[in-house]
Coordinates of C-alpha atoms in Angstrom, one line a residue:
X1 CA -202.3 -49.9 -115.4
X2 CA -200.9 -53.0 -116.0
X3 CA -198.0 -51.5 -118.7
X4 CA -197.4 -48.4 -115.6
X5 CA -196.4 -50.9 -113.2
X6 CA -193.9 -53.1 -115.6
X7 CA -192.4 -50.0 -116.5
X8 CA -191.7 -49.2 -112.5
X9 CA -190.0 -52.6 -112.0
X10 CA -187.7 -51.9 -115.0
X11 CA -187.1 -48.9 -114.0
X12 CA -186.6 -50.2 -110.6
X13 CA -184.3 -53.0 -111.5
X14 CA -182.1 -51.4 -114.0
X15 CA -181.5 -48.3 -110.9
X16 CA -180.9 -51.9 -108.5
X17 CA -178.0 -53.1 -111.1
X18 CA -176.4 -49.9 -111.9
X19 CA -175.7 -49.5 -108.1
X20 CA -174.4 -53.0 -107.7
X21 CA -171.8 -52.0 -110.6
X22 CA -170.8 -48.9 -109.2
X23 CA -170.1 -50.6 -105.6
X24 CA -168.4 -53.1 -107.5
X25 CA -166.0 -50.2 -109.3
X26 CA -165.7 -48.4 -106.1
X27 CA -164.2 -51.3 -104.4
X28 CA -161.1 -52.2 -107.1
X29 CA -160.3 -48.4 -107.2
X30 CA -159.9 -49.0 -103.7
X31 CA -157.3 -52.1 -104.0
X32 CA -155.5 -50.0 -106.5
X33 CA -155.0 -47.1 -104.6
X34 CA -153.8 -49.8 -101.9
X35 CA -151.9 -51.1 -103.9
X36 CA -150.4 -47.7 -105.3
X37 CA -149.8 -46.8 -101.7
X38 CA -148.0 -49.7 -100.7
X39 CA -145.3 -49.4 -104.1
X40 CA -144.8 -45.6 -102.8
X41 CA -143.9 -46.7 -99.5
X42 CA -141.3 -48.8 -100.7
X43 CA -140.1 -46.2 -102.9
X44 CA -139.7 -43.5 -99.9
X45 CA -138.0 -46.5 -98.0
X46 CA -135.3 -47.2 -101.2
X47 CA -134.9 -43.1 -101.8
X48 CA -134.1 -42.5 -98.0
X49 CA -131.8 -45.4 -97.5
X50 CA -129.7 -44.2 -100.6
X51 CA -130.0 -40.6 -99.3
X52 CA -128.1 -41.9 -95.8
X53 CA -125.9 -44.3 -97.9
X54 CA -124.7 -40.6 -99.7
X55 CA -124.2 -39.3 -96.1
X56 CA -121.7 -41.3 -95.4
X57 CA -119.7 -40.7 -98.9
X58 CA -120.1 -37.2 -98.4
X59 CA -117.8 -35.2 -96.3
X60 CA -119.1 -33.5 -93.6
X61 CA -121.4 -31.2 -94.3
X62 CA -121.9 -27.6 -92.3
X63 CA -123.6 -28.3 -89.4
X64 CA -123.6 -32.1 -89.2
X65 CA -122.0 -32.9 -85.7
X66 CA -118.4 -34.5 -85.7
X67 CA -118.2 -36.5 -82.6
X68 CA -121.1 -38.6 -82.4
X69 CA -122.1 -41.2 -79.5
X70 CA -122.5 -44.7 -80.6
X71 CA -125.6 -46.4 -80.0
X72 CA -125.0 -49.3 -77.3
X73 CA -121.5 -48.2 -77.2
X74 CA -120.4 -47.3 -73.8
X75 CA -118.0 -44.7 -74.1
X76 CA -117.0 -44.8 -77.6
X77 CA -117.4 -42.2 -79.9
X78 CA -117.8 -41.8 -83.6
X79 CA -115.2 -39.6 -84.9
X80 CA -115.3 -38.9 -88.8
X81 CA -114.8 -41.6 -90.3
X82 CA -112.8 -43.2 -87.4
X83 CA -113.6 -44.3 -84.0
X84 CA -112.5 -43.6 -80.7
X85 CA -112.8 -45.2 -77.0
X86 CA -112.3 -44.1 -73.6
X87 CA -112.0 -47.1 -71.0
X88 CA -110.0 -47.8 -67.5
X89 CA -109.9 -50.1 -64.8
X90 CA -110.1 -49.3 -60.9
X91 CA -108.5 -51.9 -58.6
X92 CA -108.5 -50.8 -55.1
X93 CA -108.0 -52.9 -52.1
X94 CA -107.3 -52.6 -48.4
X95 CA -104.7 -55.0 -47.2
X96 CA -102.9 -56.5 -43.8
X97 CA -99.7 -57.9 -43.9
X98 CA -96.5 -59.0 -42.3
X99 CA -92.9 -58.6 -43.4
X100 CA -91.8 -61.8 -41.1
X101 CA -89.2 -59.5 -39.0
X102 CA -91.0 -58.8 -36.5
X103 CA -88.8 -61.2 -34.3
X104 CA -85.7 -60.7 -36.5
X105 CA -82.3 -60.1 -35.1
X106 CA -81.0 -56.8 -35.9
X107 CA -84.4 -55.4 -38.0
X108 CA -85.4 -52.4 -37.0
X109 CA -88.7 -49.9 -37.3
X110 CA -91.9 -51.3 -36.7
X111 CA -92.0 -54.6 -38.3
X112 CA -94.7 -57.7 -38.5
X113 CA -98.6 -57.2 -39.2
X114 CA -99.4 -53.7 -40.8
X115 CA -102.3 -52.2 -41.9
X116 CA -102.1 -50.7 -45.8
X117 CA -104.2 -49.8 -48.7
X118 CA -103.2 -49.9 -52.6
X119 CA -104.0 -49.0 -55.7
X120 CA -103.6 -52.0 -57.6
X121 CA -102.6 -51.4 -61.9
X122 CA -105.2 -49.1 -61.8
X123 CA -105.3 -47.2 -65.2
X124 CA -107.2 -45.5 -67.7
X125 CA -106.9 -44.8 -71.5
X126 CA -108.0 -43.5 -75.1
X127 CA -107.7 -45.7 -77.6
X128 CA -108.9 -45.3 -81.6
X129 CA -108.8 -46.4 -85.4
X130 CA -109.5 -44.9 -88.6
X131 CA -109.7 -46.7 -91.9
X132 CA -106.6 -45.9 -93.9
X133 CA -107.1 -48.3 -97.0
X134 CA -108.4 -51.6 -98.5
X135 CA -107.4 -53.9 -95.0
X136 CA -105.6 -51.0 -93.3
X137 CA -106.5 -49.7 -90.6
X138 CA -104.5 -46.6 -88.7
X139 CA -104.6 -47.6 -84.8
X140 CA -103.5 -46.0 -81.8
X141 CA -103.9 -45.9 -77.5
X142 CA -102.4 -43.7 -75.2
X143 CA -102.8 -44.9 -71.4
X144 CA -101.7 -44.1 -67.6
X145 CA -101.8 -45.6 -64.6
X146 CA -104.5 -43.9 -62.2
X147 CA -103.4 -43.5 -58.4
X148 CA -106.8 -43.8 -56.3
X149 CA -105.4 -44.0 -53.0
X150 CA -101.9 -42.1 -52.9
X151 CA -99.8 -39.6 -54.0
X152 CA -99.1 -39.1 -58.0
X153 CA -95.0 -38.9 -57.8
X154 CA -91.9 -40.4 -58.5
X155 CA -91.1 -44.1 -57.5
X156 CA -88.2 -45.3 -55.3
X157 CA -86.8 -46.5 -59.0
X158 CA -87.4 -42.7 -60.4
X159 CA -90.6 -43.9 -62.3
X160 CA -93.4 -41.5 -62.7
X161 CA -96.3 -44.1 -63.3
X162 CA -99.5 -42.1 -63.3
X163 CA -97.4 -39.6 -66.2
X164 CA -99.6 -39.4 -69.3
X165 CA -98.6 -42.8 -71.3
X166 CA -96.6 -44.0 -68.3
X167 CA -98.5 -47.3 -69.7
X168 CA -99.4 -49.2 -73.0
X169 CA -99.3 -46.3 -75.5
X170 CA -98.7 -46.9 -79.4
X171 CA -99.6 -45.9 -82.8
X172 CA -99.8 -48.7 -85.9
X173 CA -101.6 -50.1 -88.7
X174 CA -103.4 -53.6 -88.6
X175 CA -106.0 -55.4 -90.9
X176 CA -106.3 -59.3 -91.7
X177 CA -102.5 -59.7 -92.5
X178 CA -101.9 -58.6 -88.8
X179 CA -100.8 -55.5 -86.8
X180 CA -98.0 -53.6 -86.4
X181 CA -97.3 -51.3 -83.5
X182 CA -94.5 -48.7 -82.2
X183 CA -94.5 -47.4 -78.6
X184 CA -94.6 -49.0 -75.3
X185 CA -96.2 -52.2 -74.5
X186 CA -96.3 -55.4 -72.3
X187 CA -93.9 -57.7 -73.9
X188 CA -94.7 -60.9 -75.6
X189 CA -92.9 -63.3 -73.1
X190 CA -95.6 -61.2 -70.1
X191 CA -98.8 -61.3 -72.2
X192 CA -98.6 -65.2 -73.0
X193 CA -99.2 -66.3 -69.7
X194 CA -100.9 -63.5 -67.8
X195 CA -104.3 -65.2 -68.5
X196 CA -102.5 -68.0 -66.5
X197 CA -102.7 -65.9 -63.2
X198 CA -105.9 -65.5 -61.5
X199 CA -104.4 -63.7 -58.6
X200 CA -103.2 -60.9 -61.1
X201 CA -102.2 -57.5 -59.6
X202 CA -103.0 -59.1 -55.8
X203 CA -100.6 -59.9 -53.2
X204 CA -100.7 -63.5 -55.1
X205 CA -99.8 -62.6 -58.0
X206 CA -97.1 -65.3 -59.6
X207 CA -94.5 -62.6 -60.4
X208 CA -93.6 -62.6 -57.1
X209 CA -91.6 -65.5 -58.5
X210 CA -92.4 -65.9 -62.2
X211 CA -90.1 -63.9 -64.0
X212 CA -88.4 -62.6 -61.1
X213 CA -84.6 -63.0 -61.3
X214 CA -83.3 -61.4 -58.8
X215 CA -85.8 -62.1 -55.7
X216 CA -87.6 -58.7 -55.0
X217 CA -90.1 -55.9 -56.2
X218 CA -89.1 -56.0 -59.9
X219 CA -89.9 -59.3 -62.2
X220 CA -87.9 -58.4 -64.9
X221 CA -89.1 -60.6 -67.4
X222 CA -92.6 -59.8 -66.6
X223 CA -92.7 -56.3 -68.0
X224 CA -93.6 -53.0 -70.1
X225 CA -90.9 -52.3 -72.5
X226 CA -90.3 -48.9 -73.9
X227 CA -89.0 -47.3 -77.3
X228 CA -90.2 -50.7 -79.1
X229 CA -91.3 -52.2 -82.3
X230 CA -93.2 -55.5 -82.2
X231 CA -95.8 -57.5 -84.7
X232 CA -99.0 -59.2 -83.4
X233 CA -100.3 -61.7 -86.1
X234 CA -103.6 -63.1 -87.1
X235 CA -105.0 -66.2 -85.5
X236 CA -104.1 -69.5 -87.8
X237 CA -106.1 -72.3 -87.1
X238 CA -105.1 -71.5 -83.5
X239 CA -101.8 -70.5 -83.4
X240 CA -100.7 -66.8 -82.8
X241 CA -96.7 -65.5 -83.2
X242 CA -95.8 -61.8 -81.3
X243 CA -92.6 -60.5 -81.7
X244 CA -91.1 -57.5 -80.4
X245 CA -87.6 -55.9 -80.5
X246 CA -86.7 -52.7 -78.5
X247 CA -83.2 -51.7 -79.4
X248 CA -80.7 -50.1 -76.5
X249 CA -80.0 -46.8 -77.9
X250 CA -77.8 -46.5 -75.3
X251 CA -74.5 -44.9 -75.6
X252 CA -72.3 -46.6 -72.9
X253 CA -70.7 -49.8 -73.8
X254 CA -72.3 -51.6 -70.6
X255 CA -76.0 -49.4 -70.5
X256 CA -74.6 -48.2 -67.2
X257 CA -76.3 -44.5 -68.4
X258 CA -79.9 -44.0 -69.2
X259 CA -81.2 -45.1 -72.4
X260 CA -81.7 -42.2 -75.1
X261 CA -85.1 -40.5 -74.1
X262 CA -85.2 -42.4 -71.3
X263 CA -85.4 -41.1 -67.4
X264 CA -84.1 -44.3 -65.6
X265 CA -82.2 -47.0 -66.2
X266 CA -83.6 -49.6 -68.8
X267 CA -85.3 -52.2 -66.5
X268 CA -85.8 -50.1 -63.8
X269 CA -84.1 -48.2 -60.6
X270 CA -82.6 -45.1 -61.0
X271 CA -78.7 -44.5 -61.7
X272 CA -76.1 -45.4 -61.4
X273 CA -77.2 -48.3 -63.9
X274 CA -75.5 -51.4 -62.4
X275 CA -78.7 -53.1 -61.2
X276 CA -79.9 -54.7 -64.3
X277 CA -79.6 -52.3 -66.8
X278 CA -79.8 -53.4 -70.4
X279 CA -79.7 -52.7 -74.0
X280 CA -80.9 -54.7 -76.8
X281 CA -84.3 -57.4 -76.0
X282 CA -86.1 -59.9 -78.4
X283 CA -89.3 -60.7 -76.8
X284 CA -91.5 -63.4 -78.8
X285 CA -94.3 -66.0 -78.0
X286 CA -95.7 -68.8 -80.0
X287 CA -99.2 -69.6 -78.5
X288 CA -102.2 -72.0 -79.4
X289 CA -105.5 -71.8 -78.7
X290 CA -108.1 -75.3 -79.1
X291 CA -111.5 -75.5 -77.5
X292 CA -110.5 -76.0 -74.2
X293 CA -106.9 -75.8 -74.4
X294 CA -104.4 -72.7 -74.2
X295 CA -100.9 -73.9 -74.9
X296 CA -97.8 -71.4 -74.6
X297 CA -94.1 -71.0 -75.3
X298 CA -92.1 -68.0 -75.1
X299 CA -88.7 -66.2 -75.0
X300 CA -87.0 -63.5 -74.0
X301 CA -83.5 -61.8 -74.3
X302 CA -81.8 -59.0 -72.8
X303 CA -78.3 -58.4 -74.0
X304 CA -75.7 -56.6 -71.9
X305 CA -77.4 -57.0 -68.9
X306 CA -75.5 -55.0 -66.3
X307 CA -74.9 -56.1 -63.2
X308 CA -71.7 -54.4 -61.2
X309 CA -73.7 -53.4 -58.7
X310 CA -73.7 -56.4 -57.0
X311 CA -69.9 -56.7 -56.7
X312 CA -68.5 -56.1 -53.7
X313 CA -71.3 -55.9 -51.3
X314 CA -71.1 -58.9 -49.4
X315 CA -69.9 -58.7 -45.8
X316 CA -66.3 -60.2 -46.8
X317 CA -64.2 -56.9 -48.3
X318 CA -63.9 -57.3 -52.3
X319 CA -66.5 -59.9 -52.5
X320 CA -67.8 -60.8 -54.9
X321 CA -64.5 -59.4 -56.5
X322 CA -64.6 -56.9 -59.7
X323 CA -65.7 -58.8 -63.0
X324 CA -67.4 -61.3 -60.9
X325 CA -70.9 -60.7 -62.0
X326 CA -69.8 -57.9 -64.7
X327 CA -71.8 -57.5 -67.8
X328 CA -73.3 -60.7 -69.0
X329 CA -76.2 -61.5 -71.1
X330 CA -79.5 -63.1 -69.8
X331 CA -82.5 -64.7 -70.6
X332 CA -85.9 -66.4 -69.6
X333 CA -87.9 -69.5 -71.2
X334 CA -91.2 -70.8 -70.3
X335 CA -93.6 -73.4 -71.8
X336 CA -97.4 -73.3 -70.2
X337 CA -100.7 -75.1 -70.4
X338 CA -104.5 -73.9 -69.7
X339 CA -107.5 -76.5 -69.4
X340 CA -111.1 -75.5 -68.9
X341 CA -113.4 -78.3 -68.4
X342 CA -116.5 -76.1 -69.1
X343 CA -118.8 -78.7 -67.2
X344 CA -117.8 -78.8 -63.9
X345 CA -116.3 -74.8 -63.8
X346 CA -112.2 -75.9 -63.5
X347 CA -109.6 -74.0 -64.7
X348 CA -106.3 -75.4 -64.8
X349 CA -102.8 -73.8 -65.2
X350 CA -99.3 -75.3 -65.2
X351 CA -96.0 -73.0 -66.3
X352 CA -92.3 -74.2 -66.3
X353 CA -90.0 -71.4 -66.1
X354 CA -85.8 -71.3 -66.8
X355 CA -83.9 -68.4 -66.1
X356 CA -80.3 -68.1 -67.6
X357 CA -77.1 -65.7 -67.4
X358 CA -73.9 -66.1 -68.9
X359 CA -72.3 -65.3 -65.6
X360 CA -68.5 -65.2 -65.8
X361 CA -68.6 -66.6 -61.8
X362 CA -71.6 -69.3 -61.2
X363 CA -70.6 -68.5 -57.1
X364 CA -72.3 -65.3 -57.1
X365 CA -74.8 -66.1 -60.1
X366 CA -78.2 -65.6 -58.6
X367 CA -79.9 -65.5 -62.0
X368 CA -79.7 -69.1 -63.2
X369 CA -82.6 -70.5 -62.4
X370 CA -83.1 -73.9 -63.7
X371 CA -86.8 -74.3 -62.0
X372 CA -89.4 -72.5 -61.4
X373 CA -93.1 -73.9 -61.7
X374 CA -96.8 -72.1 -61.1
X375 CA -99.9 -74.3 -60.7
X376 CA -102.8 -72.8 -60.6
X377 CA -106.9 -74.1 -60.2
X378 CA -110.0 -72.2 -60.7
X379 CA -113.0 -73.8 -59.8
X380 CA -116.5 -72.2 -60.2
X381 CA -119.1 -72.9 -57.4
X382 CA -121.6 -70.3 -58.6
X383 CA -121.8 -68.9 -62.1
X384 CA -120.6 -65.3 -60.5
X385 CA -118.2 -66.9 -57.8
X386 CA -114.9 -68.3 -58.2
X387 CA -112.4 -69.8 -55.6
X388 CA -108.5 -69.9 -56.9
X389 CA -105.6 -71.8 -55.5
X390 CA -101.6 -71.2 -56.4
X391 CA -98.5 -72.5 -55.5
X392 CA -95.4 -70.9 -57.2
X393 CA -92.0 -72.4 -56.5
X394 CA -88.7 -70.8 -56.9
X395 CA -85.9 -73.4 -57.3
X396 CA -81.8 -72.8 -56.2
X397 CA -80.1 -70.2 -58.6
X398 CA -75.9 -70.9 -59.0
X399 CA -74.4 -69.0 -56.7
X400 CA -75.8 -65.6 -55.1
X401 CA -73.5 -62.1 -54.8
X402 CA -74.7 -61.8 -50.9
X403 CA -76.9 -58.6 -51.6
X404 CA -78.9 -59.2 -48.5
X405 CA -78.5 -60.6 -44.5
X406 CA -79.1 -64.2 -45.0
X407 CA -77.2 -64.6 -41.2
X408 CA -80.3 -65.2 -38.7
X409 CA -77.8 -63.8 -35.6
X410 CA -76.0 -61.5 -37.3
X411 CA -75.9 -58.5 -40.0
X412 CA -73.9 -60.4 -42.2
X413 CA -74.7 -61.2 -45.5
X414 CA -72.0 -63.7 -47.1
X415 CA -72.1 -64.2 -51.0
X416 CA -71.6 -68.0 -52.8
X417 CA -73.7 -70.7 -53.0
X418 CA -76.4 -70.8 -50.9
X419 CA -80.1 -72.4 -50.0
X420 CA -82.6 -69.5 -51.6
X421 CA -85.2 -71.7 -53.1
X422 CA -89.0 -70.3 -52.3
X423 CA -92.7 -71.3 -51.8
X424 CA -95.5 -69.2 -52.3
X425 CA -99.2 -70.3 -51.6
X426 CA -101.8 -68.5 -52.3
X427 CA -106.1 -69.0 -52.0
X428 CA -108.8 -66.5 -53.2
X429 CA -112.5 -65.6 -53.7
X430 CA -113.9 -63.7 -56.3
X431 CA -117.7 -62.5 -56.7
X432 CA -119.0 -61.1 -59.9
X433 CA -121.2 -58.5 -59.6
X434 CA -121.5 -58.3 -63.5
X435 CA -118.9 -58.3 -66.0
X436 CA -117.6 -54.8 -64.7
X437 CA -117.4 -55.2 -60.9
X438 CA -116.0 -58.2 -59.0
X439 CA -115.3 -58.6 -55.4
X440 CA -112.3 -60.5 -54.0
X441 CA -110.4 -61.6 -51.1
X442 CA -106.6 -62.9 -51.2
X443 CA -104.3 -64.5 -48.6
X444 CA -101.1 -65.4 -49.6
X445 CA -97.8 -66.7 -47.6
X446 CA -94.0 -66.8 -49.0
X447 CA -91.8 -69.1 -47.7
X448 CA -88.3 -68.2 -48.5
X449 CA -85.4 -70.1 -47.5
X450 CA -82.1 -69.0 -46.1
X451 CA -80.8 -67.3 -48.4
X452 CA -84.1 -66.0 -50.5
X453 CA -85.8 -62.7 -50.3
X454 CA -88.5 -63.2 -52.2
X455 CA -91.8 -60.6 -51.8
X456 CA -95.4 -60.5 -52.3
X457 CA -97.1 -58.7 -55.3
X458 CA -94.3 -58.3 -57.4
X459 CA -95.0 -56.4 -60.4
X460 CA -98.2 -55.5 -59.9
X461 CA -99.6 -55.0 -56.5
X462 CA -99.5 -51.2 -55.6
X463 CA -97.7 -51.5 -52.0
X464 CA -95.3 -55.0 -52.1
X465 CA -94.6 -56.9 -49.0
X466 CA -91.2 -57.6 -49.3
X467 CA -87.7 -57.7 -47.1
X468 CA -86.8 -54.4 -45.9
X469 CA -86.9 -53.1 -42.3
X470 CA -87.4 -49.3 -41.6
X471 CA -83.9 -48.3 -42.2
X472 CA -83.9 -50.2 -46.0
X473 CA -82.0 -53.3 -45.0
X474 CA -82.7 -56.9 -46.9
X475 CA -83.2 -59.6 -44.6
X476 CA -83.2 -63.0 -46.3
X477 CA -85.1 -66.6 -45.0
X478 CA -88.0 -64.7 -44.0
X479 CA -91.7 -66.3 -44.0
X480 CA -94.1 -62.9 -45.8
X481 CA -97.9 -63.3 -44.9
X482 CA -100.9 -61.0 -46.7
X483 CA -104.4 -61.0 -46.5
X484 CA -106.4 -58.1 -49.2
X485 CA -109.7 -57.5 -49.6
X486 CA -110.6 -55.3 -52.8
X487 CA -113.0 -54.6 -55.5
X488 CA -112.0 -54.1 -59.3
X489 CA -114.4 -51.8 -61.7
X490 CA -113.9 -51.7 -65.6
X491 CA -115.3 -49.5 -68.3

């Protein structure tokens, strides 16, 4: 009985430990098949990130979309092995202002306050790049100014501005070294400041003035320039350098024809070309860039500037006489400065601008301009509301060829040297919905003096408020007031 029940309990116990063993074996075929598992997933993860790295060596293959959305990227668009964008900007604003003759001897039509909406540099565009070689890269934009509230049509200076590329439009190659373009653009001497001008495109905007040689709608050293070459360099520790050079191709002596290609007159207004037409400009602009600080200094030349146009118009017969403003070159300088002082939300601008033409006759040289100055503040008093403040002052030119009525009880307009400095003031708000949509709100005044017709929201505003009456005369020494409310959407 005794030997039966030892030989249970062995039996018993040796059943006890064979199970213990095989739980134990059980268990480290488990960690290796863990284990195993874990190595193939990182296997898979290698084999399908090679796979996808093939892709995009391969060419296409059948099938595989062409045009492919980016993720996060608005409205740009994979395109083989390039890249193309579609954006634009809306500016839109409703506006009342006064030509200062309502009271004006002689002016006719309905003059003083008037009630007006415009479609303020408005545009939209496709731009693109595809990678040509090692730190090449093929670029190119095509864009066109967009009219929101009037008519697509011809200009009063024959310019069709909402024609496909009416605007910016180029083709070129860039990478580290740079970029070269060919095309259209905004020249240098424009571009270095316009980061200057927080009343851009309103009825403040500093070209009434800025730029502006001759006192009205047209600054014309704050412009596009056609049929032109120009380099854009890399940043170096600070400084950029944009040249550009757009040659006349013109085949009159005096560009008093339309350039080659072209369908007005080099510099605006239609022909005949005596009203500023030119051939040959350099266009460059050294600027630096610190923290803070944003200093500029740029140049501009136009050679063979014509201006025969001007002869003979005064109210004296044969004044000025024949060869008295003639062909002449001309040319702008400026120097500029930019301080933000990130802690209290200030932004301040300053600009010194000289104007010069080698006039043969300084008495009827209105495009000498030894001074003219733009001070500008930006203060922020919400982190999505702005106020701005501006002053631009126009200081006295040579001479002037008598172009507009500068008699306050006559219709006379006598040519020679005269008082046609200018003052314009201007104050705005600005609310940021987000970084596409801002509200804003502009008054501005200019206060010309006897003998200056200078306007409001020159080069850029869609509808300018400038000198003419209803029947298309200038009057000179008047006092322009605006007051525009808009909104501005990009994308």
């Amino acid at each position: 009985m005794q030997v039966r029940n030892f030989a249970l309990t062995a039996c018993l116990a040796a059943f006890v430990a064979s199970g213990a063993a095989h739980a134990d074996d059980v268990t480290d075929l488990k960690a290796q098949m863990e284990v195993l598992q874990k190595q193939l997933d990182q296997v898979k993860t290698q084999l399908y990130n090679l796979q996808e790295a093939k892709k995009k060596e391969q060419p296409r293959e059948e099938g595989q979309p062409f045009i492919r959305r980016k993720p996060n990227g608005g409205f740009a668009f994979e395109v083989g092995k390039g890249e193309v964008q579609i954006y634009g900007h809306a500016d839109l604003s409703a506006d009342y202002v006064d030509n200062g003759l309502k009271d004006r001897f002689g002016a006719t039509g309905r003059n003083g306050w008037l009630l007006q909406e415009a479609s303020n540099l408005s545009y939209f565009g496709i731009r693109g790049s595809r990678p040509l070689a090692t730190n090449i890269t093929g670029i190119f934009q095509f864009e066109t100014e967009v009219a929101y509230v009037n008519t697509p049509g011809p200009t009063s200076d024959a310019q069709v501005k909402q024609g496909l590329g009416s605007r910016n439009s180029f083709v070129g190659l860039e990478g580290s070294w740079g970029a070269v373009k060919i095309g259209k653009s905004d020249a240098p001497y424009k571009t270095s400041t316009s980061r200057m001008d927080p009343f851009s495109s309103s009825v403040g905007d500093y070209n009434s003035i800025l730029g502006n040689s001759g006192g009205d709608n047209r600054a014309e050293f704050d412009t596009r320039i056609s049929h032109a070459a120009w380099y854009e360099s890399p940043r170096w520790n600070g400084l950029n350098v944009n040249v550009m050079f757009s040659p006349g191709q013109n085949r009159a002596d005096d560009n008093s024809i339309q350039a080659r290609g072209e369908p007005n007159c080099t510099g605006g207004n239609q022909p005949p070309c005596g009203d500023g037409s030119f051939g040959d400009l350099w266009s460059t602009s050294l600027t630096y860039t610190n923290g803070p600080w944003y200093a500029i200094m740029a140049y501009e030349h136009h050679a063979k500037v014509n201006r025969t146009g001007d002869e003979g118009g005064s109210a004296v017969e044969g004044i000025p006489p024949p060869g008295a403003v003639g062909v002449a070159d001309e040319s702008a300088f400026k120097v500029g400065l930019q301080y933000q002082y990130v802690p209290t939300g200030t932004t301040i601008n300053a600009i010194y601008e000289r104007l010069h033409r080698n006039a043969p006759d300084s008495n009827y040289n209105e495009r000498t301009r030894n001074l003219a100055t733009w001070l500008a503040v930006t203060q922020k008093i919400t982190p999505v509301d702005d106020i701005n403040v501006g002053w631009a002052h126009a200081g006295k030119t040579q001479g002037d060829p008598g172009a507009a009525v500068n008699s306050t009880d006559s219709l006379d307009n006598f040519a020679g040297p005269i008082d046609n400095e200018a003052n314009m003031f201007a104050v705005g708000y600005k609310h940021h919905f987000d970084k596409q949509t801002t509200w804003y709100a502009v008054y501005a005044e200019q206060h010309n003096h006897r003998g200056a017709h200078y306007d409001l929201g020159a080069s850029g505003h869609g509808n300018v408020v400038d000198c003419h009456d209803a029947a298309g005369v200038c009057f000179a020494g008047a006092i322009l007031r605006a007051v525009s409310v808009g909104i501005t959407y990009d994308f």
